[in-house]
Coordinates of C-alpha atoms in Angstrom, one line a residue:
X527 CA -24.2 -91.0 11.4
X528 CA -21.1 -90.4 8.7
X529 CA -21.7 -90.0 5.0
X530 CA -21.6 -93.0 2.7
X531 CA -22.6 -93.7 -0.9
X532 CA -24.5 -97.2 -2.1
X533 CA -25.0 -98.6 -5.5
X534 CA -28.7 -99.7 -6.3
X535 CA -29.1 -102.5 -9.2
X536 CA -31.4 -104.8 -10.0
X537 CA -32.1 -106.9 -13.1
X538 CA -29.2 -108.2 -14.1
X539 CA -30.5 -110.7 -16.1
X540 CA -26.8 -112.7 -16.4
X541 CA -27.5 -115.3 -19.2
X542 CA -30.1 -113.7 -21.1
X543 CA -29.6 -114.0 -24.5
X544 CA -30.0 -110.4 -27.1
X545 CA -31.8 -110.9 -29.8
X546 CA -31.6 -108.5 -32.8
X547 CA -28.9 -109.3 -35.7
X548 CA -27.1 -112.4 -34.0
X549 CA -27.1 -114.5 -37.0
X550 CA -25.6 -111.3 -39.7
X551 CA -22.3 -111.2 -38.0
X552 CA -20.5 -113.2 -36.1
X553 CA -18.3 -110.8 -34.4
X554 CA -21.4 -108.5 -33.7
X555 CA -23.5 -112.1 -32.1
X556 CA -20.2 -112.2 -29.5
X557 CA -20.4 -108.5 -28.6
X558 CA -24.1 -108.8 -28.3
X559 CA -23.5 -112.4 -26.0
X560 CA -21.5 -111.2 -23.4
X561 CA -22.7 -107.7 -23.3
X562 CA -24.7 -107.8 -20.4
X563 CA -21.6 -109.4 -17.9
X564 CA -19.7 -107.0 -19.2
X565 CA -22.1 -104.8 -18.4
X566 CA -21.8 -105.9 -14.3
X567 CA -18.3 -106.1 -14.9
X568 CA -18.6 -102.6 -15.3
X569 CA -20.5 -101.8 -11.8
X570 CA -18.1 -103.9 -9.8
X571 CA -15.2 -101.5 -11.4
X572 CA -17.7 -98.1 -10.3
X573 CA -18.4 -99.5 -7.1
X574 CA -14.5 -100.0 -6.4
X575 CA -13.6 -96.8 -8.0
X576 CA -16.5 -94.9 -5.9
X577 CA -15.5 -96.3 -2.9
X578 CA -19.1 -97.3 -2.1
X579 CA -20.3 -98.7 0.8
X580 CA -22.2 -101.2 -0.5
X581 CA -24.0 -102.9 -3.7
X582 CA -27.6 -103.7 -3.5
X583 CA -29.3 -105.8 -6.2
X584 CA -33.1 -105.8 -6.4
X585 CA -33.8 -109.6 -7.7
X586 CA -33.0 -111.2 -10.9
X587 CA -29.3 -112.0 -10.8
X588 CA -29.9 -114.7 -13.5
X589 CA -32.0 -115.1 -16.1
X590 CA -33.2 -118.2 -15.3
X591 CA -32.0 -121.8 -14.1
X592 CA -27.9 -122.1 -15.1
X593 CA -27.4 -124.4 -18.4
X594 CA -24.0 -124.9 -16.5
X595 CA -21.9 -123.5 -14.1
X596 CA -20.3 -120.7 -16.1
X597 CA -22.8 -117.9 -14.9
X598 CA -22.3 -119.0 -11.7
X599 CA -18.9 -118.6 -11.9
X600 CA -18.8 -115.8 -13.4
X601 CA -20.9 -113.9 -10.9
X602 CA -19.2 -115.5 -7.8
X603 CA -15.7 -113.8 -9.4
X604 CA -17.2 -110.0 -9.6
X605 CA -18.7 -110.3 -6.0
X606 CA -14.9 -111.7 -5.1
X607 CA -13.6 -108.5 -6.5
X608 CA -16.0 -106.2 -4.2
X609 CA -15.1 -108.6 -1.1
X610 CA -11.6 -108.0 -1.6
X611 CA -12.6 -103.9 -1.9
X612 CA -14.4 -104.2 1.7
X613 CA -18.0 -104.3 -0.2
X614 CA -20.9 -106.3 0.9
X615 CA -23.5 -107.3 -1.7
X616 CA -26.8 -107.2 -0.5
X617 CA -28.9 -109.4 -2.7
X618 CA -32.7 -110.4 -3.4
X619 CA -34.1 -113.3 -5.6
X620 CA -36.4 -112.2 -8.0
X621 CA -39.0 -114.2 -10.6
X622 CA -36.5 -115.5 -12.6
X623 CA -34.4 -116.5 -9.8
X624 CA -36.2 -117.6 -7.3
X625 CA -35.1 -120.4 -5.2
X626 CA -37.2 -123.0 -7.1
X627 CA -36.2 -121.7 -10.0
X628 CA -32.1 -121.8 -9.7
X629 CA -31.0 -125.8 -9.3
X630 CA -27.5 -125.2 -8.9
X631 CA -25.5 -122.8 -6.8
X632 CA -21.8 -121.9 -6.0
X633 CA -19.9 -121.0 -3.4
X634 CA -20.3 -116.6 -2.5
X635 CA -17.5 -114.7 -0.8
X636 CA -18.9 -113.8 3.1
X637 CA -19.4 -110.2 2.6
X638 CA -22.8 -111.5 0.4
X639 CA -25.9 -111.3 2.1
X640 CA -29.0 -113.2 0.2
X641 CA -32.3 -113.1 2.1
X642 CA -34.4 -116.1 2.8
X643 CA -37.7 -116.0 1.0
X644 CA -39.4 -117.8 3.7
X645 CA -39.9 -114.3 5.7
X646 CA -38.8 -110.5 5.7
X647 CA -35.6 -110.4 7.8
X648 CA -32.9 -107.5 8.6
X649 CA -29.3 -107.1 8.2
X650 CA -27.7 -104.4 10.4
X651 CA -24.0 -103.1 9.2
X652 CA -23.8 -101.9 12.5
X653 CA -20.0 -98.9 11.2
X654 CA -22.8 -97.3 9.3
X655 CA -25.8 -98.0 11.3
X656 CA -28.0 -98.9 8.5
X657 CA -30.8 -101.4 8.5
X658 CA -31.3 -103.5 5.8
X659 CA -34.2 -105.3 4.9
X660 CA -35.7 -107.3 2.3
X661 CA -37.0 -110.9 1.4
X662 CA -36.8 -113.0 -1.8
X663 CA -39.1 -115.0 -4.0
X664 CA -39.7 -118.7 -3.2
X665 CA -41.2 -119.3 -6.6
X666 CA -41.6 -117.7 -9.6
X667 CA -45.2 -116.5 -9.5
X668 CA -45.7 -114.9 -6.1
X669 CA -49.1 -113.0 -5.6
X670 CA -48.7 -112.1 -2.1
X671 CA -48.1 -108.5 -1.1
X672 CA -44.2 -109.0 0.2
X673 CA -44.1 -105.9 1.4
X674 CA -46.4 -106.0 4.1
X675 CA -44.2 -108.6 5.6
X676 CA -41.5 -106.3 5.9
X677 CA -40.5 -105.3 9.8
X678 CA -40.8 -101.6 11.3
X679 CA -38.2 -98.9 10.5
X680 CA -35.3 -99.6 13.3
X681 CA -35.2 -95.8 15.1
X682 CA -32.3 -93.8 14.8
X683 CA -30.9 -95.9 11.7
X684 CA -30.9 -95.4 7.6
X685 CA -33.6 -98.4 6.9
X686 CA -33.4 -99.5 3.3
X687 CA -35.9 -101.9 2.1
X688 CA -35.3 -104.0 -0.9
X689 CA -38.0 -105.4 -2.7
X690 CA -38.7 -107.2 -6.5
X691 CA -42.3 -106.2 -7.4
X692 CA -44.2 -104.9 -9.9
X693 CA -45.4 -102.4 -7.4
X694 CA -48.5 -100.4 -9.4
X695 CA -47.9 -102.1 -12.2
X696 CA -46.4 -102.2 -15.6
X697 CA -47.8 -102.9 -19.4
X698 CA -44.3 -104.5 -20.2
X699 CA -44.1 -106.7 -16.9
X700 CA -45.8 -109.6 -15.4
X701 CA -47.4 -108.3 -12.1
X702 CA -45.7 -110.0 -9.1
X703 CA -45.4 -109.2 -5.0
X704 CA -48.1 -106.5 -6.3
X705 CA -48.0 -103.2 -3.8
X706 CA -48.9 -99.7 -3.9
X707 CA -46.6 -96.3 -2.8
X708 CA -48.6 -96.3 0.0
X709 CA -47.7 -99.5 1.3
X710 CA -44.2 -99.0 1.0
X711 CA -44.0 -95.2 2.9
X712 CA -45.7 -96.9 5.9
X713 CA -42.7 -98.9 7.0
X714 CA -41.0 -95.7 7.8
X715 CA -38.0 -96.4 5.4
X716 CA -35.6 -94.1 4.2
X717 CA -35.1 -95.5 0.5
X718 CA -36.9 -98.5 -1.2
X719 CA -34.6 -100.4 -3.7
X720 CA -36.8 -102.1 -5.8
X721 CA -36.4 -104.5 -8.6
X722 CA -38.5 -105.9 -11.7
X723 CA -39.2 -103.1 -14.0
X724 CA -36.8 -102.4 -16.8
X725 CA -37.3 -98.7 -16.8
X726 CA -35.6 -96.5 -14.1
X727 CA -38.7 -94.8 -12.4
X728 CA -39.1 -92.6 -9.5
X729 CA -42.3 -93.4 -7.6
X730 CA -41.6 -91.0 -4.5
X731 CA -38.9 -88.9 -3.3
X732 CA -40.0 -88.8 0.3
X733 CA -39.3 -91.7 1.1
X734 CA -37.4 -92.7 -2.2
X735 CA -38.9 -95.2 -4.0
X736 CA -37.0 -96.1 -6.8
X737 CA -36.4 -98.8 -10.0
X738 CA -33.4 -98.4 -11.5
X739 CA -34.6 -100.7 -14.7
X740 CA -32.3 -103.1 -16.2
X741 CA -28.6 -103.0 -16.7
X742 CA -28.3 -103.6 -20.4
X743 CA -31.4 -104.0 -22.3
X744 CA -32.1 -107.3 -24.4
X745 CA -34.0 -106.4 -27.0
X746 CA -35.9 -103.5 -29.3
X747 CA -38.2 -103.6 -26.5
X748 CA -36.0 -102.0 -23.7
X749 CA -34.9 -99.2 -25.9
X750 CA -32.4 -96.3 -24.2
X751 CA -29.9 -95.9 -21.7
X752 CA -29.4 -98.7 -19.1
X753 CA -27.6 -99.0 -16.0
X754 CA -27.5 -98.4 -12.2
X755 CA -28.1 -95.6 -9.4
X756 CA -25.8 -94.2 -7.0
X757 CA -27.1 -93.0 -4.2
X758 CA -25.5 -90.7 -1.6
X759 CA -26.6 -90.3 2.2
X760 CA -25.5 -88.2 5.0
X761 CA -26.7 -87.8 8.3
X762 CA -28.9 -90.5 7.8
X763 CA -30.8 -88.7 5.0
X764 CA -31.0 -89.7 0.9
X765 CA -29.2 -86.4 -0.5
X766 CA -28.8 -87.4 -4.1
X767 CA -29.7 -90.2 -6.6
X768 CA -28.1 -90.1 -10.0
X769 CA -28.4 -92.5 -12.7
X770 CA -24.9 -93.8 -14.4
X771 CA -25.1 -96.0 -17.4
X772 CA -23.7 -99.6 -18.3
X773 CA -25.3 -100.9 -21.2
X774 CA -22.6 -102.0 -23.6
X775 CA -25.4 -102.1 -26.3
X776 CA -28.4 -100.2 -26.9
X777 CA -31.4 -100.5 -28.7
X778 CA -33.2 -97.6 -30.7
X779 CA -36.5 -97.2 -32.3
X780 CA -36.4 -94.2 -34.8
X781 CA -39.7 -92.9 -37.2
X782 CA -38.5 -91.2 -39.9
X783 CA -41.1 -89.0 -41.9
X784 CA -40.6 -89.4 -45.7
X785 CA -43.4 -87.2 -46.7
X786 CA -41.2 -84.7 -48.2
X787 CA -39.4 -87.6 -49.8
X788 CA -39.8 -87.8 -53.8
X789 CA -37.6 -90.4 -54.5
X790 CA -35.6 -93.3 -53.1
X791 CA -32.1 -91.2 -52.7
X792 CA -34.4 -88.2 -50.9
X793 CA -35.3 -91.0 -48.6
X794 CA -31.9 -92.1 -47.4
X795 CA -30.6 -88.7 -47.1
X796 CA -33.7 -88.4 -44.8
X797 CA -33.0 -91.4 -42.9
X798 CA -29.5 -90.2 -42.5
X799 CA -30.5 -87.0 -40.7
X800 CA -32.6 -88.8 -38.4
X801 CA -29.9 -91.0 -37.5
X802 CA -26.9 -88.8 -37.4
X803 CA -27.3 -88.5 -33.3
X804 CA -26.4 -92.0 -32.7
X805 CA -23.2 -91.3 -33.5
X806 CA -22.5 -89.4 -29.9
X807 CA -24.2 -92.8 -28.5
X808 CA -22.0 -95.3 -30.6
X809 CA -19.1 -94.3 -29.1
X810 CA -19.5 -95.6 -26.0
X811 CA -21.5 -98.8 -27.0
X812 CA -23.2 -100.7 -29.8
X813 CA -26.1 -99.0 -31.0
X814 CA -29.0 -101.1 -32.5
X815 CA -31.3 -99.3 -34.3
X816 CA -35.3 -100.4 -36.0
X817 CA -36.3 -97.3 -38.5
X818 CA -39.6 -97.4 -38.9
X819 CA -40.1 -95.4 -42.5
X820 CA -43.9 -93.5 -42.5
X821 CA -45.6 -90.9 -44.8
X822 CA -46.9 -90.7 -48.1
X823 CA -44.1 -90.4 -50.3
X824 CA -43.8 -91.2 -54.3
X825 CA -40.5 -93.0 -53.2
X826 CA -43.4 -95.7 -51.9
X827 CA -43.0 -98.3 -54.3
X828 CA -39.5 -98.1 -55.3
X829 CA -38.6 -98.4 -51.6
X830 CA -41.2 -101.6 -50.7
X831 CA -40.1 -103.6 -54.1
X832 CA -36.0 -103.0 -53.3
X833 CA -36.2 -104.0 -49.6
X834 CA -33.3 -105.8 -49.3
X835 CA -31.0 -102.8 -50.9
X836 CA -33.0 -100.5 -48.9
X837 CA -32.2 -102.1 -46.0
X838 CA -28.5 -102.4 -47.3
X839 CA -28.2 -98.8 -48.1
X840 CA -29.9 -97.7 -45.0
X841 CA -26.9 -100.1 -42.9
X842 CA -24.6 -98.2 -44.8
X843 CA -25.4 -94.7 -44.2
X844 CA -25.8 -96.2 -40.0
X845 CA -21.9 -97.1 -41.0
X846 CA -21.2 -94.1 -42.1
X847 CA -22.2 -92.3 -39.2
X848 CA -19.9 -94.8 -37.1
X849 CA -19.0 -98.1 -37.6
X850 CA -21.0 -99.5 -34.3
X851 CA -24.8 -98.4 -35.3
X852 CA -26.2 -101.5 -37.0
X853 CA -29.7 -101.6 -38.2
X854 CA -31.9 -104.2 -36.0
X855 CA -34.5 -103.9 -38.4
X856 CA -36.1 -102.1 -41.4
X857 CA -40.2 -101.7 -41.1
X858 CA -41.1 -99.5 -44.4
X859 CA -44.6 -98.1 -43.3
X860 CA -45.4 -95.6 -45.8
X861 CA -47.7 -95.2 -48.3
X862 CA -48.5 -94.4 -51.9
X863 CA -49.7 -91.3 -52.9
X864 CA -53.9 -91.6 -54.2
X865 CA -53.7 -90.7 -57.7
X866 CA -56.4 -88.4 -59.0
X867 CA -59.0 -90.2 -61.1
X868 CA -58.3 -88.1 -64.2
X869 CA -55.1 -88.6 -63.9
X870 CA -55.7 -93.0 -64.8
X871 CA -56.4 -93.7 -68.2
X872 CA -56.9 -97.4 -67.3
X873 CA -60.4 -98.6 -66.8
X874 CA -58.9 -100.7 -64.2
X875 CA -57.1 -99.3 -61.4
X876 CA -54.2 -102.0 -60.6
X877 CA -53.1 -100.3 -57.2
X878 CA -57.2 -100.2 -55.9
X879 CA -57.3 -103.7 -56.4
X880 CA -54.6 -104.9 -54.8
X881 CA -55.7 -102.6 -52.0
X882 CA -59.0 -104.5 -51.7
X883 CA -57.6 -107.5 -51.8
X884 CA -55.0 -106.9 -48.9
X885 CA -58.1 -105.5 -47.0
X886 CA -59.9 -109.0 -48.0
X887 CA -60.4 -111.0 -44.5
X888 CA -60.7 -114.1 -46.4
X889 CA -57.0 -113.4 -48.2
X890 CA -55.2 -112.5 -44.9
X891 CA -56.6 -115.4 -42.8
X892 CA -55.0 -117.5 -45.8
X893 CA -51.9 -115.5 -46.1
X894 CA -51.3 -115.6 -42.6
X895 CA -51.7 -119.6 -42.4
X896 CA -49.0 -120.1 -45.0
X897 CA -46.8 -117.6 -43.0
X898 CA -47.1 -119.0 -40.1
X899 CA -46.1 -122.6 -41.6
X900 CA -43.0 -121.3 -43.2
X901 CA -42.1 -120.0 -39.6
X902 CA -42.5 -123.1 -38.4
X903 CA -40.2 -124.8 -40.5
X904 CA -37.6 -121.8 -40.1
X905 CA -34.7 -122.4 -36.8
X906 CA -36.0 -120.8 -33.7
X907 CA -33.1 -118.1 -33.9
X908 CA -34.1 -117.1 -37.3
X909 CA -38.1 -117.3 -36.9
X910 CA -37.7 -115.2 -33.9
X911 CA -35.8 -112.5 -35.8
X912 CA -37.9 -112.5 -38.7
X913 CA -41.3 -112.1 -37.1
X914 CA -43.2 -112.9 -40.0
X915 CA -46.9 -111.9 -38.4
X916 CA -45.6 -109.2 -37.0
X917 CA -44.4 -108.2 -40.9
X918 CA -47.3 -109.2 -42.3
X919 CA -48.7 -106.0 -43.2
X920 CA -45.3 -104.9 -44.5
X921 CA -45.0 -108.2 -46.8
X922 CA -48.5 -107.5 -48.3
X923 CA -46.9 -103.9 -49.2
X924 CA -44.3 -105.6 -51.1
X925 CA -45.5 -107.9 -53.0
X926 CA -48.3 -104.8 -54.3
X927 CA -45.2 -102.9 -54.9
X928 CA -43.7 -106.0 -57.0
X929 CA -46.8 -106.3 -59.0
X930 CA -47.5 -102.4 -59.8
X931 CA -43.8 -102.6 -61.0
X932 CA -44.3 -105.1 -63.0
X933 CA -47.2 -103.7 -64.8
X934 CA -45.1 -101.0 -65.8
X935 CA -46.2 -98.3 -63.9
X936 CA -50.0 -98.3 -65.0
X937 CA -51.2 -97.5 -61.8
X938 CA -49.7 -93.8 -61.7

């Protein structure tokens, strides 16, 4: 059996829509729209520039059910380009492709192989000798362990099984097609290509298991690099998997201490440290970060009253470091320092009561009504991006640090 070299996706997601700063820049929302096709764009070109023998895709091609035929389109064009290479596509349907999910369809090239989802079945590339096999999801929900479905390990062949699943599970993921390692290393495969989870993961190395995650993350959730694995076999043995990225934009989460912070302008310069390694990242690929400012700083109030400059300033410094980090979002978590009770001449301590109050069930089950109905009247986009409940806590800390500024600094 020769040497030969496969590329292992899954979770392409074609359709999906980003969310994160879509309605701040137009320019940005296009970038951030056709990111992910340009992200499989990009593993056609590595697949034709490796000179792979074929492409594998673990489930989720799509999103969900086409709006029109312009997905479809575009997806039957990059498999064209691997046909014309000599490339089969081996493909899966997933949850959000299933086959009663997707109403529509267009025309593949030959050299693409979709398995049925009424039963495990095996495709044989007989130049290689490598046996194929997989099975896709009827519906979307599918509680059945697939996997056990799956036919023996053909003798004397490479046997790749191909599989969507949650496998052991995952916090972040719906559990569907649920199986265990041990499942999977009694079919007598040599490599598992699975699909579903967005994070790459190894769950064995004899016999690879793998999940290569997603190829562009869509949101703040599915933070860090993104992509696909190659993987190289020779005589009819795994002997490498390496991760290569695609993601044309990333999401970040950074915490940024300001404990040592004793004013507003020690704050930014403190957030600008933090950041200053995306630079390397941005310039590749968009980078969107969400700071998450902690500590107990005296820079507290001035930095929850100011949000919106803060946030401003905070973008600016990201555009300083390079022109493609943009801040997803600003959560300002820190806290005022507890003044000592000699220190407060007032027989009233302003900042205690507002504390109580923002503890006060009765106040936040009322607060959190009239959010929630100014949501509702806000566009879907917008609402989404906002996440009022979400910033509920954060709101509470601006408004106190409104009031205390308004009182003139009593509370200090």
């Amino acid at each position: 059996m020769s040497g030969f070299s496969f590329i292992h996706a899954a979770d392409l997601h074609l359709g999906s829509p980003l969310s994160g700063l879509a309605t701040r820049d137009a320019e940005l929302a296009r970038r951030l729209a056709t990111a992910g096709r340009q992200a499989f764009e990009d593993l056609v070109t590595q697949a034709i520039e490796r000179r792979v023998a074929f492409v594998v895709v673990a489930g989720d091609i799509y999103d969900g059910d086409w709006a029109d035929n312009t997905i479809g389109l575009f997806f039957a064009r990059q498999v064209a380009r691997l046909d014309r290479a000599g490339i089969p596509t081996i493909l899966v349907r997933g949850n959000h492709d299933a086959e009663s999910v997707i109403t529509r369809s267009i025309t593949l090239p030959p050299s693409v192989h979709v398995f049925p989802a009424a039963r495990a079945d095996t495709l044989r590339l007989e130049s290689l000798r490598v046996a194929v096999h997989g099975r896709s999801f009827q519906a979307r929900a599918v509680e059945e362990n697939l996997s056990l479905t799956y036919p023996a390990a053909l003798p004397g062949w490479f046997n790749l099984g191909v599989l969507h699943t949650s496998c052991t599970g995952h916090a972040a993921h719906e559990t569907y097609a649920p199986c265990s390692v041990a499942d999977l290393t009694a079919r007598g495969y040599d490599y598992w290509a699975l699909g579903h989870i967005h994070e790459y993961a190894e769950l064995s190395k004899d016999p690879w298991i793998v999940f290569p995650g997603n190829i562009q993350g869509r949101s703040v959730r599915e933070c860090g690099a993104k992509g696909a694995v190659l993987v190289e076999v020779a005589d009819g043995r795994v002997t490498g998997v390496s991760r290569f990225p695609l993601d044309r934009a990333r999401f970040e989460q950074f915490t940024v201490d300001l404990s040592d912070a004793a004013d507003t302008s020690a704050a930014l310069e403190t957030v600008e440290k933090a950041l200053r390694p995306l630079a390397e990242v941005a310039a590749q690929r968009l980078v969107l970060v969400r700071v998450h400012l902690t500590g107990t700083t005296p820079a507290h109030d001035a930095l929850s009253a100011d949000r919106d400059n803060v946030t401003a300033e905070i973008q600016a410094t990201a555009h300083r470091l390079h022109e493609d980090i943009w801040l997803e979002r600003l959560k300002i978590e820190t806290r005022r320092p507890r003044a000592p009770v000699e220190a407060s001449g007032a027989a009233i301590d302003p900042a205690a009561l507002l504390a109580d109050l923002d503890r006060d069930p009765d106040f936040r089950s009322r607060a959190k009504a009239a959010l929630a109905e100014i949501g509702a009247r806000m566009p879907a986009t917008a609402a989404a991006e906002a996440d009022l409940e979400a910033e509920f806590d954060a709101l509470c800390a601006e408004a106190e640090a409104l009031i205390l500024g308004r009182l003139g600094g009593r509370h200090c």
